[in-house]
Protein backbone atom coordinates (compact mmCIF):
# COMPACT_ATOMS: atom_id res chain seq x y z
CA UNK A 1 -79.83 77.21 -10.78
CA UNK A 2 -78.54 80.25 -9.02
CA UNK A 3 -81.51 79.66 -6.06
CA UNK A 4 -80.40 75.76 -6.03
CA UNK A 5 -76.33 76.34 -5.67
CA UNK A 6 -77.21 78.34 -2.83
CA UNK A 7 -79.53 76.72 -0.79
CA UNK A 8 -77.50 73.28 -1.34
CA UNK A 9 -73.87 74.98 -0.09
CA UNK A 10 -75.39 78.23 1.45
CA UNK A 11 -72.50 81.06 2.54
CA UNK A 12 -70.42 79.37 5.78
CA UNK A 13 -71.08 81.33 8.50
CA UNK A 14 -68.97 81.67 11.50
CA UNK A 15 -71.28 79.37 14.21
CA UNK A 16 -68.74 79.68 16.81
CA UNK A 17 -70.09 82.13 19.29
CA UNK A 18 -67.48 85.78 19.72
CA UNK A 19 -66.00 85.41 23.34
CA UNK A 20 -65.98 88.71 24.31
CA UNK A 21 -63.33 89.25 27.69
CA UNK A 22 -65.48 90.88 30.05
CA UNK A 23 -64.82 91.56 33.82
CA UNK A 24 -65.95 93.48 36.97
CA UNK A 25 -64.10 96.38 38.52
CA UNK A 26 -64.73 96.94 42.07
CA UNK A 27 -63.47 100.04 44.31
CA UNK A 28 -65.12 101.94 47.42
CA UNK A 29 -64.01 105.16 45.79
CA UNK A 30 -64.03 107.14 43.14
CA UNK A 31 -61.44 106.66 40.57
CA UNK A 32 -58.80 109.71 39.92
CA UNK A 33 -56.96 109.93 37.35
CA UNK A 34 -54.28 112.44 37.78
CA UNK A 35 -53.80 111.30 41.41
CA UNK A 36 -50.76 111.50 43.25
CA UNK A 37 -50.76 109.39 46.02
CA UNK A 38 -50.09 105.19 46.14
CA UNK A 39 -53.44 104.57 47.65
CA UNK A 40 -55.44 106.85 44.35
CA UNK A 41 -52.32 105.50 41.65
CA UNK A 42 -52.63 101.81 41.73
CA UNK A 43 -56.74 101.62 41.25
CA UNK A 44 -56.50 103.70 38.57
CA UNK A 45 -53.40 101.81 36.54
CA UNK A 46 -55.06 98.74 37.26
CA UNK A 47 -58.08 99.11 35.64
CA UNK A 48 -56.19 100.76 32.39
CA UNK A 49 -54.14 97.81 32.28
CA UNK A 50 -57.15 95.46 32.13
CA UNK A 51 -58.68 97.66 29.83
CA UNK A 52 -54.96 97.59 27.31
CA UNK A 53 -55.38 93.34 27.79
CA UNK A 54 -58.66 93.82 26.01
CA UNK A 55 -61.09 93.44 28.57
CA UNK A 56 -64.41 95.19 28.52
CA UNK A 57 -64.46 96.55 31.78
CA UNK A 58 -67.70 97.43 34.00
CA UNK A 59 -66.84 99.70 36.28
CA UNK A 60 -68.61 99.54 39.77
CA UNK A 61 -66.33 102.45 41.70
CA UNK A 62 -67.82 105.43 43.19
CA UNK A 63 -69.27 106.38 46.66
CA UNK A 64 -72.15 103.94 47.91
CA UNK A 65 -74.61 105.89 45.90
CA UNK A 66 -72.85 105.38 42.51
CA UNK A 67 -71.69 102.06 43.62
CA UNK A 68 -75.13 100.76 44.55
CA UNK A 69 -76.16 101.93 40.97
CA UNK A 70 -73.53 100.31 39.00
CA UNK A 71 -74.31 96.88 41.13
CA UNK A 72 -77.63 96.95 40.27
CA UNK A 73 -76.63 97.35 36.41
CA UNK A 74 -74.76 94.03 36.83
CA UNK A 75 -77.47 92.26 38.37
CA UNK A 76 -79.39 93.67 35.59
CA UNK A 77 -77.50 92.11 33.17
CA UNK A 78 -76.81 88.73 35.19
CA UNK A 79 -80.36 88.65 34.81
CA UNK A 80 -80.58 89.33 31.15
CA UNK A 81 -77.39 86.49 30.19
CA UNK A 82 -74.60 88.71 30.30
CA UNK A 83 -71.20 86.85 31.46
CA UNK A 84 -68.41 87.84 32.96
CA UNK A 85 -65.11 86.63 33.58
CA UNK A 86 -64.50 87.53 36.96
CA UNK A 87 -64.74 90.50 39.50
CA UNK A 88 -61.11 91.77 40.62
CA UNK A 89 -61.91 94.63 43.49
CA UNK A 90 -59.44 97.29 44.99
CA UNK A 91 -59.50 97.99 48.60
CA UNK A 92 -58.79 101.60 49.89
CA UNK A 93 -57.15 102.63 53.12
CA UNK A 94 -60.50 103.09 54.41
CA UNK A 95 -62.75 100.36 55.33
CA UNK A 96 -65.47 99.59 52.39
CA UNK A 97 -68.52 100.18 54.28
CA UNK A 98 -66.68 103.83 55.23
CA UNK A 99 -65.38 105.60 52.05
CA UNK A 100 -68.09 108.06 51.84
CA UNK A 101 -66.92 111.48 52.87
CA UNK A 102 -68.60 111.41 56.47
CA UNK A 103 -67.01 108.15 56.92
CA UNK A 104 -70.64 106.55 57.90
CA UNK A 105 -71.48 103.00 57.15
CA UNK A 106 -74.61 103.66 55.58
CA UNK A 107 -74.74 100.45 53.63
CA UNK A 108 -72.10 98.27 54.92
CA UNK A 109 -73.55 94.75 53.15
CA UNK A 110 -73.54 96.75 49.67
CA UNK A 111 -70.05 95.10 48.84
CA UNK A 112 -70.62 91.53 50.66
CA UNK A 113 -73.67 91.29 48.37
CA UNK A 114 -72.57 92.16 45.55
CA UNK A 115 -69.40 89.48 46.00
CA UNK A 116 -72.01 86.84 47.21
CA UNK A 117 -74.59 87.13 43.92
CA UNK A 118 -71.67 87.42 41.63
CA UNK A 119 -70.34 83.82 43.16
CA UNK A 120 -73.84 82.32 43.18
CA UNK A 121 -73.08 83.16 39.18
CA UNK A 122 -70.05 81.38 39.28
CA UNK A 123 -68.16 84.86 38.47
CA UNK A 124 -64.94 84.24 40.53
CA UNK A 125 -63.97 87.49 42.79
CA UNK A 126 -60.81 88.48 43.79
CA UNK A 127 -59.92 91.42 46.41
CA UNK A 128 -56.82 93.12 46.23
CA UNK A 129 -56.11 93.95 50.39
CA UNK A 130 -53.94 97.26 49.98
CA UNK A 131 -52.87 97.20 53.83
CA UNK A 132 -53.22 96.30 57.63
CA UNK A 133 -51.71 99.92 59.10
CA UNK A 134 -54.56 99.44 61.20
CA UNK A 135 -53.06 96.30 63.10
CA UNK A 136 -50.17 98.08 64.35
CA UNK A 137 -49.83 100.13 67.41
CA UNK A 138 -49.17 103.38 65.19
CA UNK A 139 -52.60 103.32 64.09
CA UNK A 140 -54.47 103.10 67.51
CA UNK A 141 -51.89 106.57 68.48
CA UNK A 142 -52.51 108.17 65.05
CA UNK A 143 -56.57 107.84 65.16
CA UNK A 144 -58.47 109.18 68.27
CA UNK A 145 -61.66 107.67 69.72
CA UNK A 146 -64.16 107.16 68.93
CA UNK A 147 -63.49 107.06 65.22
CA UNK A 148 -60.35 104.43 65.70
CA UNK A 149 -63.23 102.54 67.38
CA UNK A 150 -65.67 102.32 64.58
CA UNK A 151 -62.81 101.83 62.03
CA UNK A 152 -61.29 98.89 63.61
CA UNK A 153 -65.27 97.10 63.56
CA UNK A 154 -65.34 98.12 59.76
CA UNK A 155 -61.80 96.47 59.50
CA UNK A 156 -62.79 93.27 61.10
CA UNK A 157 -65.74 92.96 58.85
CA UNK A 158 -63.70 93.61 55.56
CA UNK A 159 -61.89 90.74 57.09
CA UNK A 160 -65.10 88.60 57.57
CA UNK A 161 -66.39 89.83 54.09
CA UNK A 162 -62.91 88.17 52.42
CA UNK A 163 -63.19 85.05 54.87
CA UNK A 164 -67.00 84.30 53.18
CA UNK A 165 -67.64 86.16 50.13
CA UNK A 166 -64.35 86.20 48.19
CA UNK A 167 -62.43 83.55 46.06
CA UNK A 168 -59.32 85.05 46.29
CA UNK A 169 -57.68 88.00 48.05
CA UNK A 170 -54.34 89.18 46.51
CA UNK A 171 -51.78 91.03 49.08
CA UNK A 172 -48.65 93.52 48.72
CA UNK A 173 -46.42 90.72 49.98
CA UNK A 174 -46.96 87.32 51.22
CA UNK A 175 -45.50 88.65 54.51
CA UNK A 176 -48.64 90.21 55.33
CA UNK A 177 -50.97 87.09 55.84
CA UNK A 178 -48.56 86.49 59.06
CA UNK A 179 -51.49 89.58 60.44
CA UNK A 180 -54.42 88.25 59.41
CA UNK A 181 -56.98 85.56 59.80
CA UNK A 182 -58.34 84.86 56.05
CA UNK A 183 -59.76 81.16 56.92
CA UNK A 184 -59.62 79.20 54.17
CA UNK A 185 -59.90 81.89 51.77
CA UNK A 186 -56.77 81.17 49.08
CA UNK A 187 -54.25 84.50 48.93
CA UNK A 188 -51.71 85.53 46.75
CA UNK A 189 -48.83 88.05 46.67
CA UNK A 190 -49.64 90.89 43.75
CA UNK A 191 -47.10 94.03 44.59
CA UNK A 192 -47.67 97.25 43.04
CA UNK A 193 -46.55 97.87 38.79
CA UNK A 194 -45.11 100.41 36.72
CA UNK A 195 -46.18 102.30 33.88
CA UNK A 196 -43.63 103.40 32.01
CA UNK A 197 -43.68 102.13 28.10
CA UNK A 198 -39.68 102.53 28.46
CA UNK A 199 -37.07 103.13 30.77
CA UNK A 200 -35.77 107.14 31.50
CA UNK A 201 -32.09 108.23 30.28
CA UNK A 202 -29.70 109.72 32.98
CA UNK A 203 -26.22 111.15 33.20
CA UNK A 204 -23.55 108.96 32.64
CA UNK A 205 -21.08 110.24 35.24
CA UNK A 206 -21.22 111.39 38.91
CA UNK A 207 -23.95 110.12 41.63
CA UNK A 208 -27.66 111.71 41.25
CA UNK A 209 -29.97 110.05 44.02
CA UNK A 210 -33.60 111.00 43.68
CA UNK A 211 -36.46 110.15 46.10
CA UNK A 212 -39.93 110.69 45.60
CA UNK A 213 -42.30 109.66 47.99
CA UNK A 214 -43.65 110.59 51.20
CA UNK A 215 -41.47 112.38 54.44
CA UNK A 216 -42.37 112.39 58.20
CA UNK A 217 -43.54 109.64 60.32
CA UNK A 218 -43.37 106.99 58.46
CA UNK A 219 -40.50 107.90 56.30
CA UNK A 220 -37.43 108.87 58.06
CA UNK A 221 -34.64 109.64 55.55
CA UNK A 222 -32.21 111.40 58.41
CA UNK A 223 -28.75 108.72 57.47
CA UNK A 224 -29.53 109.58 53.58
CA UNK A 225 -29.69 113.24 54.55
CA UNK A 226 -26.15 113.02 56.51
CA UNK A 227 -24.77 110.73 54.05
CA UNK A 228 -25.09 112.19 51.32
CA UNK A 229 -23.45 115.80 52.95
CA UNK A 230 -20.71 113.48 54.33
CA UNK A 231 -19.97 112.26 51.04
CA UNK A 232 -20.44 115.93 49.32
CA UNK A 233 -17.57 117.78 51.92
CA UNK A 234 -15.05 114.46 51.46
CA UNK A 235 -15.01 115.39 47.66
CA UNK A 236 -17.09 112.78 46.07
CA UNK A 237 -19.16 113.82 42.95
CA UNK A 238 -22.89 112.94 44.87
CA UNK A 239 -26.23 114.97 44.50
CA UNK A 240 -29.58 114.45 46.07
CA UNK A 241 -33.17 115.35 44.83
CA UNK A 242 -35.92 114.70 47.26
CA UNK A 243 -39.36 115.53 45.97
CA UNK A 244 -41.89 115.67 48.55
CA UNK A 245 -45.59 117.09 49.23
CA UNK A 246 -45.15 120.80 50.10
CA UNK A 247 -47.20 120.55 53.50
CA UNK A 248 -45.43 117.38 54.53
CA UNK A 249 -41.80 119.18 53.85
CA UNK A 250 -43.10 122.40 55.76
CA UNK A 251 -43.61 119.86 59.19
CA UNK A 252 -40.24 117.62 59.04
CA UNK A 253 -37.48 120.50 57.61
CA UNK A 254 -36.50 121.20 60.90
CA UNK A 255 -35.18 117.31 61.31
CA UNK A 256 -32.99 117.82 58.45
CA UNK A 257 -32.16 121.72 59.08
CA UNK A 258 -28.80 120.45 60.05
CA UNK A 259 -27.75 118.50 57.04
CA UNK A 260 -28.75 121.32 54.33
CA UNK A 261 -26.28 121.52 52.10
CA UNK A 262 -25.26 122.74 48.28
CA UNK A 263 -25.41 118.51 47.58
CA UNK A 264 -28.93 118.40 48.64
CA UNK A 265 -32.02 119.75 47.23
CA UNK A 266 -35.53 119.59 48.29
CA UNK A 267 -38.46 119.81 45.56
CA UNK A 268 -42.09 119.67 45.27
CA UNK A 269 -43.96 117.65 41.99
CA UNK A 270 -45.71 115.53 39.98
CA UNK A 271 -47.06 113.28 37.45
CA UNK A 272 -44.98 114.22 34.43
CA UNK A 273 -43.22 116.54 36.24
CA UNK A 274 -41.60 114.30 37.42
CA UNK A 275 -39.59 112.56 34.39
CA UNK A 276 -37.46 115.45 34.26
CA UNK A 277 -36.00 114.78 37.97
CA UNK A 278 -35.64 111.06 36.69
CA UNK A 279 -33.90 112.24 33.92
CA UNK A 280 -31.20 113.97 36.41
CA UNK A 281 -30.60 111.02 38.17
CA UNK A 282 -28.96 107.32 37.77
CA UNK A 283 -29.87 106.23 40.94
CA UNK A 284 -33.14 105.93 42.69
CA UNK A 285 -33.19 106.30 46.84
CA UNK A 286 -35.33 103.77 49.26
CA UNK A 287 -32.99 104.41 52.00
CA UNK A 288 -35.89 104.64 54.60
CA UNK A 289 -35.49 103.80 58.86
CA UNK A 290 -36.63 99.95 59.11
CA UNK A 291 -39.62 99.35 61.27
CA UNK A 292 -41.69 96.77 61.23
CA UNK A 293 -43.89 97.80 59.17
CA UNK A 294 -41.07 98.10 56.82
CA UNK A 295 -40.54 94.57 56.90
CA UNK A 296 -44.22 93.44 54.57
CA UNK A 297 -44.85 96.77 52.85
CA UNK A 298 -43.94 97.21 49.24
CA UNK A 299 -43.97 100.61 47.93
CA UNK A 300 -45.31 101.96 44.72
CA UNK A 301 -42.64 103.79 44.40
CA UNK A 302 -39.84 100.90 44.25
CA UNK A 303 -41.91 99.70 40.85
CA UNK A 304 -41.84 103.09 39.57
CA UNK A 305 -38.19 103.38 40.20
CA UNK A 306 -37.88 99.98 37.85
CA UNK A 307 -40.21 101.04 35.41
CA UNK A 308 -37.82 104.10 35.08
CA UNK A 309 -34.51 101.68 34.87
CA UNK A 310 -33.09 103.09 37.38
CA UNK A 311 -30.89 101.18 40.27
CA UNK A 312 -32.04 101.51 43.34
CA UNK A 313 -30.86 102.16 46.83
CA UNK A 314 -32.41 100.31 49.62
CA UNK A 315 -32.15 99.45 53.65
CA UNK A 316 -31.43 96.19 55.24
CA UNK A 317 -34.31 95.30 57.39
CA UNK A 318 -36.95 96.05 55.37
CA UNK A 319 -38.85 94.43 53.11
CA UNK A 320 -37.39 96.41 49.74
CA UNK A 321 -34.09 95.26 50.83
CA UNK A 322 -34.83 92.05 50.58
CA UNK A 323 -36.43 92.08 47.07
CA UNK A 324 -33.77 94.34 45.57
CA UNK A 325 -31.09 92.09 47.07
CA UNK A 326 -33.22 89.10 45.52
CA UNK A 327 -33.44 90.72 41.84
CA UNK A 328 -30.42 92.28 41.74
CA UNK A 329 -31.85 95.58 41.60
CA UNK A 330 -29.86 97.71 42.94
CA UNK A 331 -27.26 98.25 46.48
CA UNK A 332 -28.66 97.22 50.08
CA UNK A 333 -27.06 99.21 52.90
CA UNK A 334 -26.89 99.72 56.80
CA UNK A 335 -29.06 102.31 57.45
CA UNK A 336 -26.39 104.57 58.69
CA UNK A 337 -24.87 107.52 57.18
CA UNK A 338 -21.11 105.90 57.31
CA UNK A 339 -22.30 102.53 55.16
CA UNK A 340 -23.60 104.92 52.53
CA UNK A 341 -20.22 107.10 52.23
CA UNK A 342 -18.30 103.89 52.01
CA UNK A 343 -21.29 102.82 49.35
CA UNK A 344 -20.74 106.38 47.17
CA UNK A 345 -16.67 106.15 47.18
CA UNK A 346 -16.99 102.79 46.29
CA UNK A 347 -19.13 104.31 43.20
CA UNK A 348 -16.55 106.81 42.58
CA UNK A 349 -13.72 105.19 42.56
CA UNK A 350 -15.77 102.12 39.84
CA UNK A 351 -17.99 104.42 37.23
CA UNK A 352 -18.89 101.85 35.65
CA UNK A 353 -20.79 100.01 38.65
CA UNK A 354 -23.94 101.96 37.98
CA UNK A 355 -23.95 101.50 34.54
CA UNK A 356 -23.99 97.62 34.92
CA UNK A 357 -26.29 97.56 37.99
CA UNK A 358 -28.54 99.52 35.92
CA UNK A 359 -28.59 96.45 33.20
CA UNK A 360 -29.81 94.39 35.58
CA UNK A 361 -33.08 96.86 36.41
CA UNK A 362 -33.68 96.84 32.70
CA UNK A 363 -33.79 93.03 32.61
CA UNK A 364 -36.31 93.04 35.00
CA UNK A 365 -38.37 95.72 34.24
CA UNK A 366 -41.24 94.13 31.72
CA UNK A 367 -42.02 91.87 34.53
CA UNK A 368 -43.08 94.34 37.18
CA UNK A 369 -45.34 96.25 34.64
CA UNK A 370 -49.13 96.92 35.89
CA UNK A 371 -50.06 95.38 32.92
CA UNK A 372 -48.45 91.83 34.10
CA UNK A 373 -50.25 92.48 37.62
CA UNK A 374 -53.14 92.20 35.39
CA UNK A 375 -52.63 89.20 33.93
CA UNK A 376 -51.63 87.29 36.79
CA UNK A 377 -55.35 88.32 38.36
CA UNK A 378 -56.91 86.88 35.34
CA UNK A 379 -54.73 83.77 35.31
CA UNK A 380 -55.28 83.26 38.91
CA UNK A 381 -58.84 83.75 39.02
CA UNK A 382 -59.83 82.17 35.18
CA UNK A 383 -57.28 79.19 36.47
């Protein structure tokens, strides 16, 4: 009776097959993770944020020779039935084919291929294009032949390689495909995240500017400097912390020699380091010269400054200014050192205007999280 009841209504078993998320993770580099710079940062918070959304991630980063090896696992297990949900790949700074230390393009169809077999598997592949620095005049000064030569082919394939073997490339801004040709290859804005599970506390009276970030060339922070000393010997309660690489403060102090002041300090660190100089502050500087650049490039740092609820300071002109004008993020300014002294007595004389400027960050903040990057590649590709 026992052996009848249960081959006539057996135990129900669950027929419906487990969907696993899986997906591929692409990057010409090694991934580091207590790096320090934008270009090292965003790879590795991207893949931890597809990794928190559940996904089981295969990782296909390295140098050609790892990267050729972790390829050739996933063709292994194409072959074997394995499915995947898509491929999302990181550029560098560097051309693909030339991330290895010497720079040579041993295998420069490693990547195309890869793209190309994963399509023929109907696994849709998106590429994440960090910049086009090497489009502007800067570059070709910066680089000396013959390298800037052989970098600038590399470039131009990358191009070709997203025109033909990529469903989707995702760009810092949507400004940026106004300097390149992507044919009929479908693109997407995806700026950078932040990762901070919850915003950072700061004092609740005076003016504490902090910067972190980069200094020289490509970051000229002169009007801030001369501002913010200005505003210091008129009376107003103002302090500035700029935290910089060491090497990079050693070869521009002389620019700012002449603003050095009790008002102004200059530091030097990182990673979590760091929270205590965001601690010390209630309002976060992007008071940078415009260029053109300026005017498609969205910095890591403006996401971070979010991420740590704090308002933020920004230049007409440039391409922050615009978005923190748009979301209400923070205070866009002349970049001259008289529109930010009538900016900080402005502040003085209304406490309570960072206070409810900072509100506004924290309203925003969920939505610029690395983790939400991540879901808008899935969405995007999956869609």
């Amino acid at each position: 009776s026992s052996w009848v009841e249960t081959a006539r209504f057996p135990p129900r078993l669950d027929l419906e097959p487990i969907t696993m998320k899986r997906m591929i993770y692409h990057h010409p580099l090694p991934l580091t993770e207590d790096a320090t710079s934008a270009s090292g940062i965003r790879p590795v918070q991207m893949k931890r944020a597809f990794e928190k959304l559940g996904y089981e991630v295969w990782d296909v980063t390295g140098f050609t020779k790892e990267r050729a090896r972790r390829a050739a696992d996933v063709r292994h297990a194409l072959r074997q039935g394995t499915r995947f949900d898509f491929c999302y790949s990181e550029s560098s700074t560097m051309p693909m084919s030339m991330t290895n230390p010497n720079h040579l393009p041993t295998r420069p169809f490693l990547d195309p291929f890869l793209f190309r077999n994963l399509r023929r598997n109907h696994i849709p592949v998106g590429h994440f294009l960090r910049d086009v620095y090497w489009r502007f005049p800067e570059y070709k000064k910066s680089v000396k032949f013959p390298k800037r030569e052989a970098a600038l082919l590399a470039y131009g394939w990358d191009i070709q390689v997203l025109r033909h073997q990529v469903d989707h490339v995702f760009l810092p801004s949507m400004e940026m495909a106004a300097y390149l040709d992507l044919g009929r290859t479908p693109f997407s804005a995806l700026p950078p995240g932040h990762g901070y599970p919850a915003p950072v506390d700061g004092p609740k009276t005076g003016i504490s500017i902090f910067y972190v970030g980069g200094i020289g060339t490509h970051y000229h922070m002169h009007q801030l400097f001369a501002g913010v000393k200005k505003a210091s010997s008129e009376g107003i309660d103002v302090r500035l912390t700029v935290c910089v690489r060491p090497e990079e403060w050693e070869t521009a102090q002389h620019e700012y020699a002449e603003w050095e002041c009790p008002a102004i300090k200059v530091v030097h660190a990182h990673g979590s380091a760091l929270l205590d100089y965001f601690r010390d502050a209630n309002i976060a500087s992007l008071m940078i010269e415009p260029m053109e650049y300026r005017q498609l490039a969205v910095p890591v740092k403006l996401f971070e400054y979010i991420g740590a609820g704090k308002p933020i300071l920004a230049t007409k002109g440039t391409l922050t200014g615009r978005k923190v004008e748009e979301e209400s993020l923070g205070w866009v300014i002349d970049n001259t050192s008289d529109a930010l002294v009538e900016l900080l007595t402005r502040l003085q004389n209304d406490p309570g205007e960072v206070e409810r400027m900072r509100q506004k960050v924290l309203a925003r903040r969920e939505e610029h999280s690395w983790e939400n990057r991540a879901r808008q590649v899935a969405a995007t590709l999956q869609g």
